[in-house]
Coordinates of C-alpha atoms in Angstrom, one line a residue:
Chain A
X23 CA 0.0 0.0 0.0
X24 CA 2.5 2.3 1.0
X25 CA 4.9 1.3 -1.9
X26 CA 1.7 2.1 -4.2
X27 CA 1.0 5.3 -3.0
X28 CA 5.0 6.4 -3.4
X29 CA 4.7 5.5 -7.1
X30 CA 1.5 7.7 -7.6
X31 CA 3.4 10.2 -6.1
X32 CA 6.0 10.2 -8.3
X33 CA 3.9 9.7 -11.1
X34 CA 2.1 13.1 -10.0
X35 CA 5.2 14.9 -9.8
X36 CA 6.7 13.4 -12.9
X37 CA 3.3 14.6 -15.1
X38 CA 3.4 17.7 -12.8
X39 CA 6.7 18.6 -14.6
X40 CA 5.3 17.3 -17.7
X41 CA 2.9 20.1 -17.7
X42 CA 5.5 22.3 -16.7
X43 CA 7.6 21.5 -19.3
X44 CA 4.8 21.6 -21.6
X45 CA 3.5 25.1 -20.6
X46 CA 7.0 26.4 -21.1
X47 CA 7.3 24.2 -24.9
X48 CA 3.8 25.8 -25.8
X49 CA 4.5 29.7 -24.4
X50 CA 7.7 29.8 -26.1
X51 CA 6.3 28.6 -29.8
X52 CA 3.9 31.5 -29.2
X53 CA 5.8 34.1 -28.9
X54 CA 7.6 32.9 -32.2
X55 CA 4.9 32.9 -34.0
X56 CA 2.3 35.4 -32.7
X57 CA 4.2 38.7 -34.1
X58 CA 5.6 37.7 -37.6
X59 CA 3.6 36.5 -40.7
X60 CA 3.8 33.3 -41.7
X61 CA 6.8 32.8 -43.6
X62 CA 6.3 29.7 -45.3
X63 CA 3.8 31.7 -47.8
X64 CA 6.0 33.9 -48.7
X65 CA 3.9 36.1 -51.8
X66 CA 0.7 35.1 -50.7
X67 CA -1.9 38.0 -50.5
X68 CA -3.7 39.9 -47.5
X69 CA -7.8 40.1 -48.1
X70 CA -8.9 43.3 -47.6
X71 CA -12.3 45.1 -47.7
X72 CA -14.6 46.3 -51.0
X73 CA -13.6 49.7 -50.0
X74 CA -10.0 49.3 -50.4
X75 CA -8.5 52.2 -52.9
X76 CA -5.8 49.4 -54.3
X77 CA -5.7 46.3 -55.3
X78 CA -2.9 43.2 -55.6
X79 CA -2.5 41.1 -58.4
X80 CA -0.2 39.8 -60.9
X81 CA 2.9 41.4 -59.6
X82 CA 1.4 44.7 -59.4
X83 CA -0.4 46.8 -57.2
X84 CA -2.9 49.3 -58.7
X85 CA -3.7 52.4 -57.4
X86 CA -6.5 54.7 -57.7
X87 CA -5.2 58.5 -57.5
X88 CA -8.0 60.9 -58.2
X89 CA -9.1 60.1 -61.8
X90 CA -6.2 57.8 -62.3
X91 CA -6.2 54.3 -62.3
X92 CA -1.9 53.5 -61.5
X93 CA -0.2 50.4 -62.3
X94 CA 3.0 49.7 -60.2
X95 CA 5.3 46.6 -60.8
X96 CA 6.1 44.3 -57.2
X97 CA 8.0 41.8 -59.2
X98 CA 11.1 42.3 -57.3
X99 CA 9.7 42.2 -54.0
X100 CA 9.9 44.9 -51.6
X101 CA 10.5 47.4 -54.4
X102 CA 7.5 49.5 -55.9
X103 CA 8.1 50.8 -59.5
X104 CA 5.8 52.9 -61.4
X105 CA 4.9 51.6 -65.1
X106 CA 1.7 53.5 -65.9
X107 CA -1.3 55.3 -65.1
X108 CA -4.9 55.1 -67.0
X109 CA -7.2 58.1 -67.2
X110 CA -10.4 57.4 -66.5
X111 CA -11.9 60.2 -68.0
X112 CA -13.0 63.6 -67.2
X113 CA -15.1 64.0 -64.2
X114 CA -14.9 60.5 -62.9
X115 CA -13.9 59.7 -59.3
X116 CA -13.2 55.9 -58.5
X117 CA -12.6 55.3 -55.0
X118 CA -12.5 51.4 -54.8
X119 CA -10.8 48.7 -56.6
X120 CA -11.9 45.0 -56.9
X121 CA -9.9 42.6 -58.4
X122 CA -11.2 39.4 -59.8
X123 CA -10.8 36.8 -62.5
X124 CA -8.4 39.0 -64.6
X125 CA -10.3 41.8 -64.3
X126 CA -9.8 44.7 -62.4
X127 CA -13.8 46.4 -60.8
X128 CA -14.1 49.8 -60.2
X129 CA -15.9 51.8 -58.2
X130 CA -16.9 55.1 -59.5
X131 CA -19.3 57.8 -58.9
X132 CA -20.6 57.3 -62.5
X133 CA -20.5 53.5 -62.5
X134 CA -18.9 50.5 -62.4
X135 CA -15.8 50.2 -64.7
X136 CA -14.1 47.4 -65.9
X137 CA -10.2 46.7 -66.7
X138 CA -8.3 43.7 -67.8
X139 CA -5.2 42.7 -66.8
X140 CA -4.1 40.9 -69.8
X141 CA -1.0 42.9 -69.6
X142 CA -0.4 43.4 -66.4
X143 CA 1.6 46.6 -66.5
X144 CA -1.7 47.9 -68.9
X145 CA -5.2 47.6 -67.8
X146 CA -6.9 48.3 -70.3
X147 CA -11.0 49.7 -70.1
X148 CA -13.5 46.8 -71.4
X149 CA -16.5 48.5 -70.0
X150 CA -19.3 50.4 -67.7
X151 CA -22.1 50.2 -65.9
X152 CA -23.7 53.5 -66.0
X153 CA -25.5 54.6 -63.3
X154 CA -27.0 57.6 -61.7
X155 CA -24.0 59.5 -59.8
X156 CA -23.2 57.4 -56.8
X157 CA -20.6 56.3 -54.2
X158 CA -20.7 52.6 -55.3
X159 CA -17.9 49.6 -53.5
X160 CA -18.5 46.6 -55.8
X161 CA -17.4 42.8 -54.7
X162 CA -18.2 40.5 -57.9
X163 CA -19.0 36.5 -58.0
X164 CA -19.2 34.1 -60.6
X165 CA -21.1 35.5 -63.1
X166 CA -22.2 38.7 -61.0
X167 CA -21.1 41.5 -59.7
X168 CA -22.9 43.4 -56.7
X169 CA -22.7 47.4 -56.4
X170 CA -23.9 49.7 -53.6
X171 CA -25.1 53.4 -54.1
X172 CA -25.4 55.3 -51.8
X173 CA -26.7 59.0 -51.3
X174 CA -24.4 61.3 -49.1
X175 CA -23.0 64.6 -49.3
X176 CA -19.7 63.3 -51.3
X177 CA -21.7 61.1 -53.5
X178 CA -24.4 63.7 -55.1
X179 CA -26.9 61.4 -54.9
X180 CA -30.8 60.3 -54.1
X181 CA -30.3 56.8 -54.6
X182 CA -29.9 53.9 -51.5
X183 CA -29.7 50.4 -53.7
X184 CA -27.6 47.2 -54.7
X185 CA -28.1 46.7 -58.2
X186 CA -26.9 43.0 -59.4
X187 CA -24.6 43.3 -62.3
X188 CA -24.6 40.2 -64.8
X189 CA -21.4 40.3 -66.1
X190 CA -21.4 37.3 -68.3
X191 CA -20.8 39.4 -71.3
X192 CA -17.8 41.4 -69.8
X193 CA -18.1 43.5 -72.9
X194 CA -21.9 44.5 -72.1
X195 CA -22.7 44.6 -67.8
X196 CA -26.5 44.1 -67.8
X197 CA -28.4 44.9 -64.7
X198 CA -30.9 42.4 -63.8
X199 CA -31.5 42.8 -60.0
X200 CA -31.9 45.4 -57.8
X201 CA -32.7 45.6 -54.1
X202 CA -33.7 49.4 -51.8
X203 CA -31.3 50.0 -49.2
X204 CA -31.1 52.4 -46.4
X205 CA -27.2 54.0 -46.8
X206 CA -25.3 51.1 -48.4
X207 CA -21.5 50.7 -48.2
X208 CA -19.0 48.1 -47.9
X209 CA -19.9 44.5 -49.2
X210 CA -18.5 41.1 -49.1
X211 CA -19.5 38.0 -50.5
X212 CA -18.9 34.0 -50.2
X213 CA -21.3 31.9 -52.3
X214 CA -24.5 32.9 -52.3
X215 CA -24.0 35.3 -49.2
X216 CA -23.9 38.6 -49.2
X217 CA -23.3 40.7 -46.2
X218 CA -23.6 44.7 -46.8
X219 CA -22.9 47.5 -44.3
X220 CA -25.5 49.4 -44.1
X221 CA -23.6 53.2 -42.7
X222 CA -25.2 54.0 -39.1
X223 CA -27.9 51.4 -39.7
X224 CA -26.0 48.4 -38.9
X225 CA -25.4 45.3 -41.1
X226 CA -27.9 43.0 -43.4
X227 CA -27.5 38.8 -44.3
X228 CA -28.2 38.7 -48.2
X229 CA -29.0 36.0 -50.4
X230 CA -28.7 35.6 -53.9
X231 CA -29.3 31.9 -54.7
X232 CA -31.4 33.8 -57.1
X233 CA -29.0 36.8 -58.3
X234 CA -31.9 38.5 -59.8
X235 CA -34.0 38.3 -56.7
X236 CA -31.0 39.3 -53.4
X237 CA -33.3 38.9 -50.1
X238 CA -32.8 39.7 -46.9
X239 CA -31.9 36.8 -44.7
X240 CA -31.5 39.4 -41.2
X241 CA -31.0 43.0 -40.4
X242 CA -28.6 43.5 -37.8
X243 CA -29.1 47.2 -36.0
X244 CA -25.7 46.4 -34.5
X245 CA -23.8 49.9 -34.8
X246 CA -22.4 51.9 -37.3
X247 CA -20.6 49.4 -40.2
X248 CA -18.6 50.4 -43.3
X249 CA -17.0 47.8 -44.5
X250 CA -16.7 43.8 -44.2
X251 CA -14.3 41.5 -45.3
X252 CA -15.1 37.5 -45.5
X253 CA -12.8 35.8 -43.6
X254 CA -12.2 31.8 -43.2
X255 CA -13.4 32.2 -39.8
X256 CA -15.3 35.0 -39.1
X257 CA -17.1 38.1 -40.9
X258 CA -15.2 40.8 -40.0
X259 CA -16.8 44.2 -40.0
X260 CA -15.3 48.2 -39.4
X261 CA -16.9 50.9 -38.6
X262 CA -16.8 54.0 -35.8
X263 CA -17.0 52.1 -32.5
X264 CA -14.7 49.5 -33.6
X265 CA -14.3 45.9 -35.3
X266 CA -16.9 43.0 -34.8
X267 CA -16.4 39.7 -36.0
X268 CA -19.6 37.8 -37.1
X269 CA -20.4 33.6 -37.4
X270 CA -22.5 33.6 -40.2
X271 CA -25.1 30.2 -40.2
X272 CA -26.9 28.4 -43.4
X273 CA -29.7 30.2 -42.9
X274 CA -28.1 33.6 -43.4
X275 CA -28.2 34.3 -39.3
X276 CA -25.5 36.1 -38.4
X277 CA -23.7 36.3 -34.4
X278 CA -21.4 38.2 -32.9
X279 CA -18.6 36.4 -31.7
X280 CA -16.4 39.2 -30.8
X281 CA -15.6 42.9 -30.7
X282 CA -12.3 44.9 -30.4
X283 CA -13.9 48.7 -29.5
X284 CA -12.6 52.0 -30.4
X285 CA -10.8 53.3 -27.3
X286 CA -9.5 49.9 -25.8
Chain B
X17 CA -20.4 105.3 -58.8
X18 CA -20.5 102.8 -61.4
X19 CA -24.1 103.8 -61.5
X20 CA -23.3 107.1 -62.2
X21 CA -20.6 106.1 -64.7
X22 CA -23.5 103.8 -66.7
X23 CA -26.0 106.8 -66.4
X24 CA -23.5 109.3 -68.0
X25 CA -22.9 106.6 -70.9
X26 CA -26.4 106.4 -71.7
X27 CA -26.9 110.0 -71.9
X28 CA -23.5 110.4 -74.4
X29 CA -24.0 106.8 -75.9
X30 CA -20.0 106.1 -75.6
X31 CA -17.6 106.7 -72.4
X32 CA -15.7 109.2 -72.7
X33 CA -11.7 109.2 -71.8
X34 CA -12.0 111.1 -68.7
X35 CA -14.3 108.1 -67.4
X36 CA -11.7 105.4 -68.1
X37 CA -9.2 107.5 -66.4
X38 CA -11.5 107.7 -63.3
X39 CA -12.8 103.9 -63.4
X40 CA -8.6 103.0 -63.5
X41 CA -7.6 105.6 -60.4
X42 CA -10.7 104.2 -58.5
X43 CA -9.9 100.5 -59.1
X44 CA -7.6 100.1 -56.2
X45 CA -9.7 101.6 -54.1
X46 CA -12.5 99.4 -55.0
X47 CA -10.9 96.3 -54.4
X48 CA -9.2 96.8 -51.4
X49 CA -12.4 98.5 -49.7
X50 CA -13.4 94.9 -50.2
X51 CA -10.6 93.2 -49.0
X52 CA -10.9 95.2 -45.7
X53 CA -14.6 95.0 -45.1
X54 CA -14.0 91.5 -45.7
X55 CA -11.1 91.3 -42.9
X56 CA -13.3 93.2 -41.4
X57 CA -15.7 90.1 -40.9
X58 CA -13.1 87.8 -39.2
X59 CA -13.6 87.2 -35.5
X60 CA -10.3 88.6 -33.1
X61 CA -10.5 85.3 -31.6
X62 CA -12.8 82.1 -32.1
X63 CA -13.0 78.5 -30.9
X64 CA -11.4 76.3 -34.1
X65 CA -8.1 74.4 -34.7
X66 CA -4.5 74.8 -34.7
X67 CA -2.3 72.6 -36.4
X68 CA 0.4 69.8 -34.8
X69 CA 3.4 70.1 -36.4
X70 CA 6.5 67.5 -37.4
X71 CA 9.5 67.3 -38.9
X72 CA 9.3 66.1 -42.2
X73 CA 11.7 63.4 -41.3
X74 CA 9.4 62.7 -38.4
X75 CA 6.6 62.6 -40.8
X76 CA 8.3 59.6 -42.8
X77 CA 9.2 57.6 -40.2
X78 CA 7.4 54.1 -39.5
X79 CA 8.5 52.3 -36.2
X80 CA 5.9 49.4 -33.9
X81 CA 5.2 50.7 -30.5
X82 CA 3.1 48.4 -28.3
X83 CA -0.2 48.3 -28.3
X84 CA -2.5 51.4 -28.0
X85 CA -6.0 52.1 -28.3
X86 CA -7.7 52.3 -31.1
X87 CA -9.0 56.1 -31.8
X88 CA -10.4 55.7 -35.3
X89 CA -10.8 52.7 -37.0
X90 CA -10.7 52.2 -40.7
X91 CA -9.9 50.1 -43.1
X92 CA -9.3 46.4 -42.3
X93 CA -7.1 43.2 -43.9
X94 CA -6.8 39.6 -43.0
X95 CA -4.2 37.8 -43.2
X96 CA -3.6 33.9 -42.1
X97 CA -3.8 34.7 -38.8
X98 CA -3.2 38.5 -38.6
X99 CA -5.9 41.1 -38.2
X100 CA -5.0 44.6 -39.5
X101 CA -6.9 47.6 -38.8
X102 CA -5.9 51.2 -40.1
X103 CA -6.3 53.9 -37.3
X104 CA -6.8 56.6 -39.7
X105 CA -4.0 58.8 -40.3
X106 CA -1.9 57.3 -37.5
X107 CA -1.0 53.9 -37.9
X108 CA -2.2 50.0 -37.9
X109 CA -2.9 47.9 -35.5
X110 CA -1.6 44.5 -35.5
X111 CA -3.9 41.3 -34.0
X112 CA -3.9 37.8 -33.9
X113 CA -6.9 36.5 -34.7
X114 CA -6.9 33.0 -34.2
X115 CA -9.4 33.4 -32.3
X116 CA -12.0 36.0 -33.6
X117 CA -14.1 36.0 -30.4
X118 CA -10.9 37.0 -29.0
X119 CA -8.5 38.7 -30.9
X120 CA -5.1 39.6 -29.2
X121 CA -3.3 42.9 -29.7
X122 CA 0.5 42.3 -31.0
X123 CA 1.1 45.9 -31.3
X124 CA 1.0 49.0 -33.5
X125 CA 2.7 50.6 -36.5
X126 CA 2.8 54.1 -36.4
X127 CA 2.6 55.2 -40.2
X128 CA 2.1 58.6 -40.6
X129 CA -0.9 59.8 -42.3
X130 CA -2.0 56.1 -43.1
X131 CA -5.1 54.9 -44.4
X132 CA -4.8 52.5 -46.8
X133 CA -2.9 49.3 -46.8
X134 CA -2.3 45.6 -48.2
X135 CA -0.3 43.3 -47.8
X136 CA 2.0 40.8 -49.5
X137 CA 3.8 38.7 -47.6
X138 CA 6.3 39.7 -46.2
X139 CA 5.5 43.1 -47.3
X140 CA 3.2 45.7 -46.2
X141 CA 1.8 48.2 -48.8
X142 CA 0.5 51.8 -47.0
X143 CA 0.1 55.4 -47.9
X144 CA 2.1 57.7 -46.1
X145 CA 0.0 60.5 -46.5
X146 CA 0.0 60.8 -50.2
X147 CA 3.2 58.2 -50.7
X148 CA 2.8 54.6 -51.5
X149 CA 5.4 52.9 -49.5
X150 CA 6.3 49.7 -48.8
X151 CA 7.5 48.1 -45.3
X152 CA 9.5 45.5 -44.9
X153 CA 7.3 43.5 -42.0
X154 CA 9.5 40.1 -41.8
X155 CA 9.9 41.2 -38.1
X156 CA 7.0 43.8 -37.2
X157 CA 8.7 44.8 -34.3
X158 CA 11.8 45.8 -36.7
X159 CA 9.8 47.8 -39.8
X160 CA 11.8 49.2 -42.6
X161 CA 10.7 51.2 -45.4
X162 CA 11.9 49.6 -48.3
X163 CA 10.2 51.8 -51.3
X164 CA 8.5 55.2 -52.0
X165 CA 6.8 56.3 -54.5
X166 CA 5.7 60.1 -54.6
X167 CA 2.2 61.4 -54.9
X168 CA 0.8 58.3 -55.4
X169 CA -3.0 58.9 -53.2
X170 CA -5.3 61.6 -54.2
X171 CA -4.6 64.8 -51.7
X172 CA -8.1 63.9 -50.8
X173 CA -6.4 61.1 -48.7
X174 CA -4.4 63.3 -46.7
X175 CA -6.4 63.3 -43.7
X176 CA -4.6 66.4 -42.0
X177 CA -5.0 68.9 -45.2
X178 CA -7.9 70.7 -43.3
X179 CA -9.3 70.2 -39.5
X180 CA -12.6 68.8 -39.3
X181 CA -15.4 71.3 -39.6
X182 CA -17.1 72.0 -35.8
X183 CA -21.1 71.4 -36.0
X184 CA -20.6 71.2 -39.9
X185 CA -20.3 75.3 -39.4
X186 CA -17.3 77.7 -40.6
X187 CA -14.7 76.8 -38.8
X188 CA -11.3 78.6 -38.0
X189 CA -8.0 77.4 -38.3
X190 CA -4.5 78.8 -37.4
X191 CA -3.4 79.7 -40.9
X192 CA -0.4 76.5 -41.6
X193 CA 3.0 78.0 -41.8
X194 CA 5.6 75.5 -44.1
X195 CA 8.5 76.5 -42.2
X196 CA 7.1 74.9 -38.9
X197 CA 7.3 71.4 -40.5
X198 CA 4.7 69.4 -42.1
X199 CA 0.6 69.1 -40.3
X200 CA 0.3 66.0 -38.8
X201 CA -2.8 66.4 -37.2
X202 CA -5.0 69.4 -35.5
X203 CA -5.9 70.1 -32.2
X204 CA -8.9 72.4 -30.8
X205 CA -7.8 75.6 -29.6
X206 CA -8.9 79.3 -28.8
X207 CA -7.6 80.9 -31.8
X208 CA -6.6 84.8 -31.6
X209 CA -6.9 87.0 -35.1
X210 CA -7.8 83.7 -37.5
X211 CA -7.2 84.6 -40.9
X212 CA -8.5 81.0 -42.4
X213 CA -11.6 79.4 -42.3
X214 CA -13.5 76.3 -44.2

């Protein structure tokens, strides 16, 4: 008996410093990894929001500057180097940039414009979707791409809507949908969901199983939102009070999972 | 006494040389009446902003700080397991979001006049004010600038051009004076004599 209860005291001191050893193991791999990113992707890409202002691909990082659209070469890493910049035409503002399948979306306050990236160093204008003056993000899907316009004093403009863009003809953007919003602005998709900011409204759950037809799954009155990007884990949204992070189910439900507020 | 000038050229049907002569000597007079009654209108002293100066090596400096909290959040990127958020004009806050109920704070990047970025690993694309530059983030806690490009973002993204307008009203300003450095930001203040406005 006595012999016994030696051994399970050794054995609780030996897993004891297990543990120990363990914690230590586990602390130490943290701190290697927490700060830096990963660096066995080197070249692999940040996501960022619809309203982003540049864009990423092919070695090149676009720009928009006023009513330019500029090209920069990243092929030697680390090293911008200008090759060219695109009018876009008098009087037209872009403010965000979407790339996607070789093409590059705009965002402008006359429309939706569309580049390709054939040569990289050259996007070249395929076409628009003309629409009343707007402040428009776009995010684009398959065969669809999904604009916001939104009134404001910037934006010169009446209009609160998503308008569904077929864009299986990239030549000839035909709208087929359209849905009324309240003050539309950042958008993200994955799927068949659609998750739009709605300014000091909060956030709404699309879907567009049916492209022509996007319904609302949920309106979330859950603080001022901007912009949303669709992460692998989470929905992450910005706006004024700070960054929520969103679980969004099947049915289109969406929960708040977390919250980083402004001021902490 | 333009009036008067008109009336005498309808009587006469032309203007005669003595009426140029006085229209020219009274010009000056004219317009800087004007300018005075308009400096006339200016408050001696009203509540507005006065700009927060830097040295313009200052202003192109990027360097990580711990973490701080978040005054104005903007634009947002994920990567792997990164969080990025833009505090608008300042900097970007780093996270680890492994967890997204519970992202950690890893620290900030103070990038002046910042609110755009990407990212492409291992490099960080921002605007520095109106520069595109890009920051070598291998280490975060050890940023270095790598490459600038000039003039690359619309004025309009320089945050600190103008102070924010109080109650959407005219709003005063301390007049910005080059030689102090370059604005980095503006702070509320009892200004004395303002000579600009918005």
């Amino acid at each position: 008996m006595k012999k016994l209860n030696l051994y399970a005291q050794f054995l609780f001191l030996i897993s004891l410093l297990g543990m120990l050893v363990f914690a230590s193991c586990d602390s130490k791999d943290d701190s290697g990894t927490q700060v830096g990113p990963n660096s066995t992707s080197p070249g692999q890409t940040g996501t960022v929001g619809s309203t982003a202002r540049f864009a990423i691909a092919n070695d090149h990082i676009y720009v928009l500057n006023s009513n330019n659209l500029s090209a920069y070469s990243i092929t030697n890493e680390g090293n911008i180097s200008f090759v060219t910049a695109n009018n876009l035409g008098n009087g037209i503002s872009a403010e965000t940039l979407f790339p996607y399948g070789g093409y590059l979306f705009m965002g402008t306050t006359t429309g939706m414009n569309i580049y390709n990236m054939d040569e990289p160093a050259r996007p070249r204008f395929v076409s628009t979707y003309r629409h009343i003056t707007a402040c428009d993000p776009v995010v684009v899907s398959g065969n669809y791409a999904y604009v916001t316009l939104r009134d404001g004093m910037a934006c010169q403009n009446t209009v609160n809507r998503l308008d569904v863009v077929d864009i299986s003809n990239i030549t000839s953007p035909q709208q087929v949908g359209q849905l009324n919003m309240l003050n539309p602005h950042g958008l993200a998709i994955r799927g068949t969901q659609l998750v739009v900011c709605e300014g000091a409204n909060g956030i709404k759950s699309l879907t567009v199983d049916n492209p022509t037809l996007p319904g609302v799954r949920q309106f979330l009155q859950d603080g001022h939102a901007v912009d949303v990007i669709a992460g692998p884990s989470s929905w992450v949204v910005t706006g004024d009070a700070g960054i929520s992070q969103y679980e969004l189910d099947g049915l289109g439900q969406l929960r708040r999972i977390g919250f980083l507020p402004a001021g902490k | 006494m333009m009036l008067v000038d008109f009336k005498y050229k309808d009587k006469q049907g032309g203007r005669p040389l003595y009426a140029w002569l006085f229209l020219i000597l009274f010009l000056p007079v004219w317009l800087t009446g004007c300018d005075s009654w308009k400096n006339s209108g200016l408050p001696e002293e009203a509540d507005g902003y006065r700009p927060v100066y830097q040295t313009e090596q200052e202003s192109r400096e990027v360097s990580f700080v711990e973490h701080r909290p978040m005054s104005v959040p903007g634009k947002i990127l994920l990567y792997d397991k990164w969080l990025l958020v833009t505090d608008k004009g300042k900097g970007i806050h780093l996270y680890d979001n492994s967890n997204p109920g519970n992202p950690q704070p890893l620290g900030y990047l103070v990038v002046p006049g910042c609110t755009e970025l990407h990212f492409r690993n291992p490099i960080l694309y921002a605007n520095n004010y109106t520069d595109l530059i890009a920051i070598d983030v291998t280490d975060p806690t050890q940023p270095r600038i790598t490459s600038r490009i000039g003039n690359a973002f619309p004025v309009s993204q320089d945050q600190t051009a103008y102070p924010p307008r109080i109650d959407d009203k005219k709003t005063y300003f301390e007049c910005v004076d080059p030689n102090r450095g370059v604005v980095v930001g503006w702070e509320r203040a009892n200004i004395k004599n303002p000579k600009c406005y918005r």
